CSV table of C-alpha atoms in Angstrom, one decimal:
chain,number,residue,atom,x,y,z
A,1,MET,CA,6.4,-49.9,-10.7
A,2,PRO,CA,6.5,-46.3,-9.4
A,3,THR,CA,3.2,-44.5,-8.9
A,4,PHE,CA,2.3,-41.5,-11.0
A,5,THR,CA,3.0,-39.2,-8.0
A,6,GLU,CA,6.5,-40.7,-7.6
A,7,VAL,CA,7.1,-40.2,-11.4
A,8,ALA,CA,5.9,-36.6,-11.2
A,9,LYS,CA,8.0,-35.8,-8.1
A,10,ALA,CA,11.1,-37.3,-9.7
A,11,THR,CA,10.9,-34.7,-12.5
A,12,LYS,CA,11.2,-31.9,-10.0
A,13,LYS,CA,14.8,-31.0,-9.6
A,14,LYS,CA,15.9,-30.7,-6.0
A,15,ARG,CA,17.2,-27.3,-5.1
A,16,GLU,CA,19.3,-25.9,-2.3
A,17,ILE,CA,17.0,-24.1,0.2
A,18,LYS,CA,18.3,-21.3,2.4
A,19,LEU,CA,16.3,-19.4,5.0
A,20,VAL,CA,16.7,-15.6,4.4
A,21,GLY,CA,13.8,-13.9,6.2
A,22,VAL,CA,10.1,-13.9,7.2
A,23,ASP,CA,6.9,-12.2,6.1
A,24,MET,CA,4.8,-11.2,9.1
A,25,TYR,CA,1.1,-10.4,8.7
A,26,ILE,CA,0.3,-7.9,11.4
A,27,ILE,CA,-3.1,-6.6,12.4
A,28,THR,CA,-3.1,-3.0,13.8
A,29,GLU,CA,-5.5,-0.1,13.8
A,30,LYS,CA,-2.7,2.4,14.3
A,31,GLY,CA,-1.6,2.8,10.7
A,32,THR,CA,1.7,1.7,9.1
A,33,PRO,CA,3.9,-0.1,11.7
A,34,LYS,CA,7.4,1.1,12.4
A,35,PHE,CA,10.1,-1.3,13.5
A,36,ASP,CA,13.6,-1.1,14.8
A,37,ASP,CA,15.8,-4.1,13.9
A,38,ILE,CA,14.8,-7.2,15.9
A,39,GLY,CA,17.6,-9.6,16.5
A,40,ALA,CA,19.1,-10.6,13.2
A,41,PHE,CA,16.1,-9.3,11.2
A,42,LYS,CA,15.6,-5.9,9.5
A,43,CYS,CA,12.3,-4.7,8.1
A,44,GLU,CA,12.7,-4.3,4.3
A,45,PHE,CA,9.2,-3.1,3.3
A,46,ILE,CA,5.6,-3.1,4.5
A,47,SER,CA,2.7,-3.5,2.1
A,48,ASN,CA,-1.1,-3.2,2.6
A,49,ARG,CA,-3.4,-5.1,0.2
A,50,GLY,CA,-0.2,-5.8,-1.8
A,51,THR,CA,0.8,-2.2,-2.3
A,52,LYS,CA,4.0,-1.0,-0.7
A,53,VAL,CA,3.3,1.6,2.0
A,54,TRP,CA,6.8,1.8,3.4
A,55,PRO,CA,9.3,3.0,2.3
A,56,GLY,CA,8.7,5.3,-0.6
A,57,PHE,CA,5.8,7.2,-2.3
A,58,VAL,CA,2.3,6.4,-1.0
A,59,SER,CA,-0.7,7.9,-2.7
A,60,PRO,CA,-2.7,10.0,-0.2
A,61,ASP,CA,-5.8,8.3,-1.7
A,62,LEU,CA,-4.6,4.8,-1.0
A,63,LEU,CA,-7.2,2.5,0.7
A,64,GLN,CA,-5.6,0.7,3.6
A,65,VAL,CA,-7.0,-2.0,5.8
A,66,ASN,CA,-5.8,-3.1,9.2
A,67,TRP,CA,-3.7,-6.0,7.9
A,68,TYR,CA,0.0,-5.3,6.9
A,69,ARG,CA,2.5,-7.6,5.4
A,70,CYS,CA,5.9,-6.7,6.9
A,71,ARG,CA,8.9,-8.3,5.3
A,72,PHE,CA,11.9,-8.9,7.6
A,73,MET,CA,15.1,-10.0,6.0
A,74,ALA,CA,18.0,-11.6,7.9
A,75,THR,CA,21.1,-9.6,8.2
A,76,LYS,CA,23.3,-12.7,8.8
A,77,ASP,CA,23.0,-16.4,8.4
A,78,VAL,CA,19.9,-17.6,10.3
A,79,GLN,CA,18.3,-20.9,11.4
A,80,ASP,CA,14.7,-21.8,12.3
A,81,ALA,CA,15.5,-21.1,16.0
A,82,ASP,CA,16.3,-17.5,15.1
A,83,ILE,CA,12.7,-17.2,13.7
A,84,ASN,CA,11.3,-18.5,16.9
A,85,ALA,CA,13.2,-16.0,18.9
A,86,PHE,CA,12.1,-13.2,16.5
A,87,LEU,CA,8.5,-14.2,16.8
A,88,ASP,CA,8.8,-14.1,20.6
A,89,ALA,CA,10.4,-10.7,20.5
A,90,LEU,CA,7.8,-9.3,18.1
A,91,THR,CA,5.0,-10.6,20.3
A,92,LYS,CA,6.6,-9.2,23.5
A,93,LYS,CA,6.7,-5.8,21.8
A,94,GLY,CA,2.9,-5.9,21.5
A,95,TRP,CA,2.5,-6.7,17.9
A,96,TRP,CA,-0.6,-8.8,17.1
A,97,TRP,CA,0.1,-11.0,14.1
A,98,SER,CA,-2.1,-13.4,12.1
A,99,ALA,CA,0.5,-15.4,10.3
A,100,ALA,CA,4.2,-15.8,9.6
A,101,GLN,CA,5.7,-17.1,6.3
A,102,LYS,CA,9.3,-18.0,6.2
A,103,LEU,CA,11.2,-16.8,3.2
A,104,TRP,CA,13.6,-19.1,1.4
A,105,THR,CA,15.8,-18.9,-1.6
A,106,TYR,CA,16.0,-21.9,-3.9
A,107,ASP,CA,19.5,-22.2,-5.4
A,108,GLY,CA,19.9,-18.6,-4.6
A,109,GLU,CA,16.6,-17.5,-6.3
A,110,PRO,CA,14.0,-15.8,-4.1
A,111,GLY,CA,11.0,-18.0,-3.5
A,112,PHE,CA,8.8,-15.0,-2.7
A,113,SER,CA,7.4,-12.0,-4.6
A,114,LYS,CA,8.1,-8.3,-4.2
A,115,ALA,CA,5.4,-5.9,-3.3
A,116,TYR,CA,4.1,-3.3,-5.8
B,1,MET,CA,-12.3,27.0,-26.6
B,2,GLY,CA,-13.1,26.1,-23.0
B,3,LYS,CA,-10.8,25.3,-20.2
B,4,GLN,CA,-7.3,24.0,-20.9
B,5,HIS,CA,-6.7,20.5,-19.6
B,6,VAL,CA,-3.1,19.3,-18.7
B,7,ILE,CA,-2.8,15.6,-19.5
B,8,THR,CA,0.1,13.2,-19.1
B,9,MET,CA,0.7,11.3,-22.3
B,10,LEU,CA,2.3,7.9,-21.9
B,11,PRO,CA,3.1,6.6,-25.4
B,12,GLY,CA,4.5,3.3,-24.1
B,13,GLU,CA,6.7,1.2,-26.3
B,14,GLY,CA,6.5,-0.9,-29.5
B,15,THR,CA,3.6,0.6,-31.6
B,16,GLY,CA,2.6,2.8,-28.7
B,17,PRO,CA,4.3,6.0,-29.8
B,18,GLU,CA,2.8,5.9,-33.4
B,19,ILE,CA,-0.6,5.0,-32.0
B,20,CYS,CA,-0.5,7.9,-29.5
B,21,GLU,CA,0.6,10.4,-32.1
B,22,ALA,CA,-2.4,9.4,-34.3
B,23,VAL,CA,-4.7,9.7,-31.3
B,24,ARG,CA,-3.3,13.1,-30.3
B,25,LEU,CA,-3.8,14.3,-33.9
B,26,VAL,CA,-7.5,13.4,-33.7
B,27,ILE,CA,-8.1,14.7,-30.2
B,28,ASP,CA,-6.3,18.0,-30.9
B,29,ALA,CA,-8.5,18.5,-34.0
B,30,SER,CA,-11.7,18.0,-32.0
B,31,GLY,CA,-11.8,21.5,-30.5
B,32,VAL,CA,-10.7,20.6,-27.0
B,33,ASP,CA,-7.8,22.5,-25.5
B,34,ILE,CA,-5.2,20.0,-24.1
B,35,LYS,CA,-1.6,20.6,-23.0
B,36,TRP,CA,0.1,17.2,-23.3
B,37,GLU,CA,3.0,16.4,-21.1
B,38,TYR,CA,4.9,13.3,-22.4
B,39,GLU,CA,6.4,10.9,-19.9
B,40,ASP,CA,8.2,7.5,-20.3
B,41,ILE,CA,6.8,4.1,-19.4
B,42,GLY,CA,7.5,0.5,-20.3
B,43,LEU,CA,10.4,-1.7,-21.5
B,44,ASP,CA,12.3,1.2,-23.1
B,45,CYS,CA,12.7,2.7,-19.6
B,46,LEU,CA,14.7,-0.2,-18.3
B,47,GLU,CA,18.0,0.8,-19.8
B,48,LYS,CA,17.6,4.5,-19.0
B,49,TYR,CA,16.0,4.3,-15.5
B,50,GLY,CA,16.3,0.7,-14.4
B,51,THR,CA,12.6,0.4,-14.0
B,52,LEU,CA,9.5,0.1,-16.2
B,53,LEU,CA,7.9,3.0,-14.4
B,54,PRO,CA,10.2,5.9,-13.5
B,55,ASP,CA,9.6,8.1,-10.5
B,56,LYS,CA,9.5,11.2,-12.8
B,57,THR,CA,6.5,9.6,-14.6
B,58,ILE,CA,4.7,8.9,-11.3
B,59,GLN,CA,5.2,12.5,-10.1
B,60,ASN,CA,3.8,13.9,-13.4
B,61,ILE,CA,0.7,11.8,-13.2
B,62,ALA,CA,0.3,12.7,-9.5
B,63,LYS,CA,0.4,16.4,-10.6
B,64,ASN,CA,-2.0,16.2,-13.6
B,65,LYS,CA,-4.4,13.5,-12.2
B,66,VAL,CA,-5.4,12.4,-15.7
B,67,ALA,CA,-3.3,10.4,-18.2
B,68,LEU,CA,-3.7,8.8,-21.6
B,69,LYS,CA,-1.6,5.7,-22.0
B,70,GLY,CA,-0.4,3.7,-25.0
B,71,PRO,CA,0.4,0.0,-24.8
B,72,THR,CA,3.2,-1.5,-22.8
B,73,THR,CA,4.6,-5.0,-22.5
B,74,THR,CA,5.1,-6.9,-19.3
B,75,PRO,CA,8.0,-9.3,-19.4
B,76,ILE,CA,6.8,-12.8,-18.5
B,77,GLY,CA,8.5,-14.6,-15.6
B,78,THR,CA,11.2,-12.1,-14.9
B,79,GLY,CA,11.7,-10.0,-11.8
B,80,HIS,CA,10.4,-6.8,-13.4
B,81,LYS,CA,7.1,-5.6,-12.0
B,82,SER,CA,4.3,-4.8,-14.5
B,83,ALA,CA,4.2,-1.0,-15.2
B,84,ASN,CA,0.4,-1.3,-15.5
B,85,VAL,CA,-0.1,-3.1,-12.2
B,86,THR,CA,2.3,-0.7,-10.5
B,87,LEU,CA,0.3,2.3,-11.8
B,88,ARG,CA,-2.9,0.8,-10.5
B,89,LYS,CA,-1.3,0.1,-7.1
B,90,VAL,CA,0.6,3.4,-6.7
B,91,PHE,CA,-2.5,5.6,-7.5
B,92,ASP,CA,-5.0,3.1,-6.1
B,93,LEU,CA,-6.9,3.1,-9.4
B,94,TYR,CA,-9.4,0.6,-8.0
B,95,ALA,CA,-12.0,0.8,-10.8
B,96,ASN,CA,-11.2,-0.7,-14.2
B,97,VAL,CA,-14.1,0.4,-16.4
B,98,ARG,CA,-14.3,-1.6,-19.6
B,99,PRO,CA,-17.2,-0.9,-21.9
B,100,ALA,CA,-18.0,-3.5,-24.6
B,101,LYS,CA,-20.3,-2.1,-27.2
B,102,LEU,CA,-21.0,-3.3,-30.7
B,103,ILE,CA,-19.5,-1.1,-33.4
B,104,PRO,CA,-22.0,-1.1,-36.2
B,105,VAL,CA,-19.5,-1.7,-39.1
B,106,LEU,CA,-17.9,-4.7,-37.5
B,107,LYS,CA,-20.1,-7.7,-38.4
B,108,ARG,CA,-20.8,-9.8,-35.4
B,109,PRO,CA,-23.4,-12.5,-34.8
B,110,TRP,CA,-25.3,-10.5,-32.3
B,111,ASP,CA,-27.7,-7.5,-32.7
B,112,LYS,CA,-26.9,-5.8,-29.5
B,113,ILE,CA,-24.1,-5.8,-26.9
B,114,ASP,CA,-23.8,-2.9,-24.6
B,115,ILE,CA,-22.1,-4.0,-21.4
B,116,ILE,CA,-20.0,-2.0,-18.9
B,117,ASN,CA,-17.7,-4.1,-16.8
B,118,PHE,CA,-16.5,-2.7,-13.5
B,119,ARG,CA,-13.4,-4.8,-12.6
B,120,GLU,CA,-12.0,-4.4,-9.1
B,121,ASN,CA,-8.4,-3.5,-9.9
B,122,THR,CA,-6.2,-3.7,-6.8
B,123,GLU,CA,-7.0,-6.8,-4.8
B,124,ASP,CA,-7.7,-10.5,-5.4
B,125,SER,CA,-4.8,-12.7,-6.7
B,126,TYR,CA,-3.1,-9.5,-7.9
B,127,ALA,CA,-1.9,-8.5,-4.4
B,128,ALA,CA,1.6,-9.8,-5.3
B,129,ILE,CA,1.7,-12.1,-2.3
B,130,GLU,CA,3.3,-15.2,-3.6
B,131,HIS,CA,5.6,-17.7,-2.0
B,132,MET,CA,7.3,-21.0,-2.7
B,133,VAL,CA,6.1,-22.6,0.5
B,134,SER,CA,8.1,-25.7,-0.1
B,135,ASP,CA,10.3,-26.7,-3.0
B,136,GLU,CA,7.3,-28.3,-4.8
B,137,VAL,CA,4.5,-26.0,-3.7
B,138,ALA,CA,3.7,-22.4,-4.8
B,139,GLN,CA,1.1,-20.4,-3.1
B,140,CYS,CA,-0.7,-17.1,-4.1
B,141,LEU,CA,-2.8,-15.3,-1.5
B,142,LYS,CA,-6.2,-14.1,-2.8
B,143,VAL,CA,-6.9,-10.9,-0.8
B,144,ILE,CA,-10.4,-9.6,-0.8
B,145,THR,CA,-11.3,-6.8,1.7
B,146,TRP,CA,-14.7,-5.3,2.7
B,147,PRO,CA,-13.7,-1.7,2.0
B,148,GLY,CA,-12.2,-2.7,-1.4
B,149,SER,CA,-15.3,-4.6,-2.4
B,150,TYR,CA,-17.6,-2.0,-1.1
B,151,ARG,CA,-16.0,0.9,-3.0
B,152,ILE,CA,-16.0,-0.9,-6.4
B,153,ALA,CA,-19.7,-1.7,-6.0
B,154,ASP,CA,-20.4,1.8,-4.9
B,155,PHE,CA,-18.5,3.2,-7.9
B,156,ALA,CA,-20.4,0.9,-10.3
B,157,PHE,CA,-23.8,1.9,-9.0
B,158,LYS,CA,-23.0,5.6,-9.1
B,159,TRP,CA,-21.5,5.3,-12.6
B,160,ALA,CA,-24.5,3.3,-13.7
B,161,LYS,CA,-26.9,5.9,-12.3
B,162,ALA,CA,-25.1,8.8,-13.9
B,163,ASN,CA,-25.1,7.1,-17.2
B,164,GLY,CA,-28.7,5.9,-17.3
B,165,ARG,CA,-27.9,2.2,-16.8
B,166,LYS,CA,-30.6,-0.1,-15.4
B,167,LYS,CA,-29.2,-3.3,-14.2
B,168,ILE,CA,-26.0,-4.5,-12.3
B,169,TYR,CA,-24.9,-8.0,-11.6
B,170,CYS,CA,-22.2,-9.1,-9.3
B,171,VAL,CA,-20.0,-11.9,-10.8
B,172,HIS,CA,-18.5,-14.3,-8.3
B,173,LYS,CA,-17.7,-17.9,-7.2
B,174,ALA,CA,-19.0,-17.6,-3.7
B,175,ASN,CA,-20.4,-21.1,-3.8
B,176,ILE,CA,-16.9,-22.4,-3.6
B,177,MET,CA,-14.8,-19.5,-2.2
B,178,LYS,CA,-17.2,-18.7,0.6
B,179,MET,CA,-14.9,-16.3,2.5
B,180,THR,CA,-13.3,-14.3,-0.2
B,181,ASP,CA,-15.9,-14.2,-3.0
B,182,GLY,CA,-18.6,-14.3,-0.2
B,183,LEU,CA,-17.2,-11.1,1.2
B,184,PHE,CA,-17.2,-9.5,-2.2
B,185,LEU,CA,-20.8,-10.5,-2.8
B,186,ASP,CA,-21.9,-9.4,0.7
B,187,ALA,CA,-20.4,-5.9,0.1
B,188,PHE,CA,-22.2,-5.7,-3.3
B,189,ARG,CA,-25.5,-6.6,-1.7
B,190,GLU,CA,-25.0,-4.0,1.0
B,191,VAL,CA,-24.4,-1.3,-1.6
B,192,ALA,CA,-27.3,-2.5,-3.8
B,193,LYS,CA,-29.7,-1.8,-0.9
B,194,GLN,CA,-28.9,1.9,-1.2
B,195,HIS,CA,-29.9,1.9,-4.9
B,196,PRO,CA,-33.3,0.3,-5.2
B,197,ASP,CA,-33.9,2.1,-8.5
B,198,ILE,CA,-31.3,-0.1,-10.2
B,199,GLU,CA,-32.0,-3.8,-10.7
B,200,SER,CA,-29.3,-5.9,-9.1
B,201,GLY,CA,-28.4,-9.5,-8.8
B,202,ASP,CA,-25.6,-12.0,-8.9
B,203,ILE,CA,-24.3,-14.7,-11.2
B,204,ILE,CA,-21.6,-17.4,-10.7
B,205,VAL,CA,-18.6,-16.7,-12.9
B,206,ASP,CA,-18.7,-19.9,-15.0
B,207,ASN,CA,-22.4,-19.5,-15.8
B,208,CYS,CA,-21.7,-15.8,-16.6
B,209,CYS,CA,-19.2,-16.9,-19.2
B,210,MET,CA,-21.6,-19.3,-20.8
B,211,GLN,CA,-24.4,-16.7,-20.8
B,212,LEU,CA,-22.2,-14.1,-22.3
B,213,VAL,CA,-21.4,-16.1,-25.4
B,214,ARG,CA,-25.0,-17.4,-25.7
B,215,ASN,CA,-27.0,-14.2,-25.1
B,216,PRO,CA,-24.8,-11.2,-24.3
B,217,ALA,CA,-27.7,-8.8,-24.8
B,218,GLN,CA,-29.1,-9.8,-21.4
B,219,PHE,CA,-26.3,-8.0,-19.6
B,220,ASP,CA,-26.1,-4.3,-18.8
B,221,CYS,CA,-23.4,-3.8,-16.1
B,222,LEU,CA,-21.2,-6.3,-14.3
B,223,VAL,CA,-19.1,-5.9,-11.2
B,224,LEU,CA,-16.3,-8.3,-10.8
B,225,PRO,CA,-13.3,-9.1,-8.6
B,226,ASN,CA,-9.9,-8.6,-10.2
B,227,LEU,CA,-9.2,-12.1,-11.7
B,228,TYR,CA,-12.6,-12.8,-13.1
B,229,GLY,CA,-12.7,-9.2,-14.4
B,230,ASP,CA,-9.4,-9.6,-16.2
B,231,ILE,CA,-10.7,-12.7,-18.0
B,232,LEU,CA,-14.3,-11.6,-18.7
B,233,THR,CA,-13.4,-8.1,-19.9
B,234,ASP,CA,-11.3,-9.7,-22.7
B,235,LEU,CA,-14.1,-12.2,-23.4
B,236,CYS,CA,-16.5,-9.2,-23.8
B,237,ALA,CA,-13.9,-7.4,-26.0
B,238,GLY,CA,-13.9,-10.5,-28.2
B,239,LEU,CA,-17.6,-10.5,-28.5
B,240,VAL,CA,-17.7,-7.0,-30.0
B,241,GLY,CA,-14.7,-7.2,-32.3
B,242,GLY,CA,-11.5,-7.8,-30.5
B,243,LEU,CA,-8.9,-5.9,-28.5
B,244,GLY,CA,-8.4,-3.4,-31.4
B,245,PHE,CA,-11.6,-1.7,-30.3
B,246,ALA,CA,-11.5,-2.3,-26.6
B,247,PRO,CA,-11.1,0.8,-24.5
B,248,GLY,CA,-10.4,1.0,-20.8
B,249,ALA,CA,-10.2,3.4,-17.9
B,250,ASN,CA,-8.5,2.9,-14.6
B,251,VAL,CA,-10.1,5.2,-12.1
B,252,GLY,CA,-9.3,6.1,-8.5
B,253,ASP,CA,-10.6,8.8,-6.2
B,254,GLY,CA,-7.8,11.1,-7.1
B,255,CYS,CA,-6.6,10.1,-10.6
B,256,ALA,CA,-7.8,8.4,-13.8
B,257,ILE,CA,-5.6,6.7,-16.5
B,258,PHE,CA,-7.2,5.9,-19.8
B,259,GLU,CA,-5.7,3.1,-21.9
B,260,ALA,CA,-6.2,0.5,-24.5
B,261,VAL,CA,-5.9,-3.0,-23.2
B,262,HIS,CA,-4.0,-4.6,-26.1
B,263,GLY,CA,-0.3,-5.2,-26.2
B,264,SER,CA,2.4,-3.1,-27.8
B,265,ALA,CA,2.8,-5.4,-30.9
B,266,PRO,CA,6.6,-4.7,-31.1
B,267,LYS,CA,6.9,-6.6,-34.4
B,268,TYR,CA,4.9,-3.9,-36.1
B,269,ALA,CA,6.7,-1.0,-34.4
B,270,GLY,CA,7.6,1.9,-36.8
B,271,MET,CA,5.5,0.4,-39.6
B,272,LYS,CA,2.4,2.6,-38.9
B,273,LYS,CA,0.3,-0.4,-39.5
B,274,VAL,CA,-1.8,-1.0,-36.4
B,275,ASN,CA,-5.3,0.2,-35.7
B,276,PRO,CA,-5.3,3.0,-33.1
B,277,SER,CA,-9.0,2.8,-32.4
B,278,ALA,CA,-8.7,1.2,-28.9
B,279,VAL,CA,-6.5,4.1,-27.6
B,280,LEU,CA,-8.7,6.6,-29.5
B,281,ILE,CA,-11.9,5.2,-27.9
B,282,SER,CA,-10.1,5.4,-24.5
B,283,GLY,CA,-9.4,9.0,-25.4
B,284,ILE,CA,-13.1,9.5,-26.0
B,285,MET,CA,-13.8,8.1,-22.6
B,286,MET,CA,-11.2,10.5,-21.2
B,287,LEU,CA,-12.9,13.5,-22.9
B,288,ARG,CA,-16.2,12.5,-21.3
B,289,TRP,CA,-14.4,12.2,-17.9
B,290,LEU,CA,-13.2,15.7,-18.5
B,291,LYS,CA,-16.8,16.8,-19.3
B,292,GLU,CA,-15.9,17.5,-22.9
B,293,GLU,CA,-18.9,15.7,-24.3
B,294,ALA,CA,-19.1,17.8,-27.5
B,295,ALA,CA,-15.5,16.9,-28.5
B,296,ALA,CA,-16.0,13.3,-27.6
B,297,ALA,CA,-19.2,12.9,-29.6
B,298,ARG,CA,-17.6,14.7,-32.6
B,299,ILE,CA,-14.7,12.2,-32.7
B,300,GLU,CA,-17.0,9.2,-32.1
B,301,LYS,CA,-19.3,10.2,-35.0
B,302,ALA,CA,-16.3,10.8,-37.3
B,303,MET,CA,-14.6,7.6,-36.4
B,304,PHE,CA,-17.8,5.5,-37.0
B,305,ALA,CA,-18.2,7.3,-40.4
B,306,VAL,CA,-14.7,6.5,-41.5
B,307,LEU,CA,-15.1,2.9,-40.4
B,308,ASP,CA,-18.4,2.7,-42.2
B,309,GLU,CA,-16.9,4.0,-45.5
B,310,ARG,CA,-14.0,1.5,-45.2
B,311,LYS,CA,-11.9,3.7,-47.5
B,312,HIS,CA,-9.3,4.7,-45.0
B,313,VAL,CA,-9.2,1.8,-42.5
B,314,THR,CA,-6.3,-0.3,-41.2
B,315,TYR,CA,-5.5,-3.8,-42.3
B,316,ASP,CA,-7.3,-5.5,-39.4
B,317,VAL,CA,-10.7,-4.3,-40.6
B,318,GLY,CA,-10.0,-5.0,-44.3
B,319,GLY,CA,-8.2,-1.8,-45.4
B,320,THR,CA,-4.8,-0.6,-46.3
B,321,ALA,CA,-4.5,2.7,-44.5
B,322,LYS,CA,-1.6,3.5,-42.3
B,323,THR,CA,-2.2,4.4,-38.6
B,324,ASP,CA,-1.8,8.1,-39.3
B,325,GLU,CA,-3.9,8.0,-42.5
B,326,TYR,CA,-6.8,6.5,-40.6
B,327,ALA,CA,-6.4,9.3,-38.0
B,328,GLN,CA,-6.2,12.0,-40.7
B,329,ALA,CA,-9.4,10.6,-42.3
B,330,ILE,CA,-11.2,11.0,-39.0
B,331,VAL,CA,-9.9,14.6,-38.7
B,332,ASP,CA,-11.0,15.3,-42.2
B,333,LYS,CA,-14.4,13.8,-41.5
B,334,MET,CA,-14.8,16.0,-38.4
B,335,HIS,CA,-13.9,19.1,-40.3
B,336,ALA,CA,-16.2,18.2,-43.2
B,337,LYS,CA,-19.1,17.9,-40.8
B,338,ALA,CA,-18.2,21.2,-39.1
C-alpha cells in the first residue's frame, strides 16, 4: 500500500524543466551594480528590497539596502556547468554574493517572479 | 479660498469611476480649492497600454505628490503585477496608515474602537522574490531590513505624537521568526527609546488577533510588518463596520496616495449602487494631510449626520439611495449647516 506521501506526490504532474538563468544576490555598498554580459548570461534587471532599480524609473526617495537581486538570463541554451563558470567569472570580477538561485522554466512557464 | 492643491485622481475600474465622481462632488463642495488631474489605472488600462499602471500615470503622481485613488482589481494567478503594489514600490510608499474607528450609526457590539494601524508597506513576503526551487517546492523570500523597519516605527511614533495618541504596540512573531521579525522588533524598540512620552510594547500576532476580537478598546496604535498588517487591518475594518467604511493612506517621504481598501465590485459597475464612504473618508484623510482641517471636519460632520438620519444612505446600510444621491445629501447637509 502506498504511503500518503507517495499518493500526494503521484498527483503532481511531472513537467519539463529547462535552465534559463540565475538570480544573484549581491552585497555592495557602492549602489546599483552595473554588469557587462558574462559568458552566456545577460543582466535583465536589478531589484532592491523587491523593487526594480534598473532599468527604468527609480523614485529618488527609494530606500535601498546593500543587498541586490540581479537577474541574469541565458542568451543561449545553457547547462549547470555554464552556471559554475558564470559564478567563477562573477567572483573574479570582485562581486561579493550571498546566494545564487537557478531559474528554471516548467513546461515553458517561468518558475520565478518578476520584480516590481 | 486658500491655496490651490493639484491632486491626481485615479478613478480605477468597476465601480471606481462612479465612486470617485461622488467623492469629488463632496470634496469640491467643502470649500477647498483642488485642481483634479485624472489618470488611468487598473484592468481597463491593459488593452490601451498593456499594463495596469501606465508610465503617464506614474509621471503625473510624481509631479503632484498626492493622489486620491478609487478601487482596482488585481488578477489572481496571472502574470500581471498588482497596480497597488507597483504604486507602493515605485514611490516607496512605506507607511500604510489604516485607521479603524467606530462610526456611531453603525451598530457594533463594542462601545469604543479607535485604532490606527501602521503597516509596513514595501517589504516582508511582498518583495516579489518567489521561485519554484524544484518541481514540487515553491519558495517566497520574506525580506525584512533594519532601515525599512526603523522608518515605519519612526513614522508611527511621529504620527502618534502629532495626533495625540498615547500607546504603540509592535505586532510580530519574533518567537518563531527570530531573524526577520526579531529585526523588526529590535528596530521598533530602538525607535521607542527616543519617545519615552509614548507608552510602547509588543504583542505576538496570533495573540493580537484574539485580543482584537475580545477587547479592541485596549489598543491605540499598532505597528506591523507587511503581511500581518495586511490581515489585521482588514480584521480591524471588520470590527468597525466592514470595508465600506475603511479608509487608507499610503505614505512615503515624497508622496502620499489615499485610497479605499475594498475591491472594485465590477458586478455593480454603472449601477450607482455602492457606498462611496471608504473613498470619501480616505479623501478626508487626504484633506487633513493637506492641512485643510476645516474642510475635512465639515465633510466628516455632514457625512455622519446623513448616515445618522438614514434617509439618503446606500443599500449596505439599509437605505435605497444611489451613490450620487448619498453624496448630494452630504453636500446639502454641509450647505445647510453653513
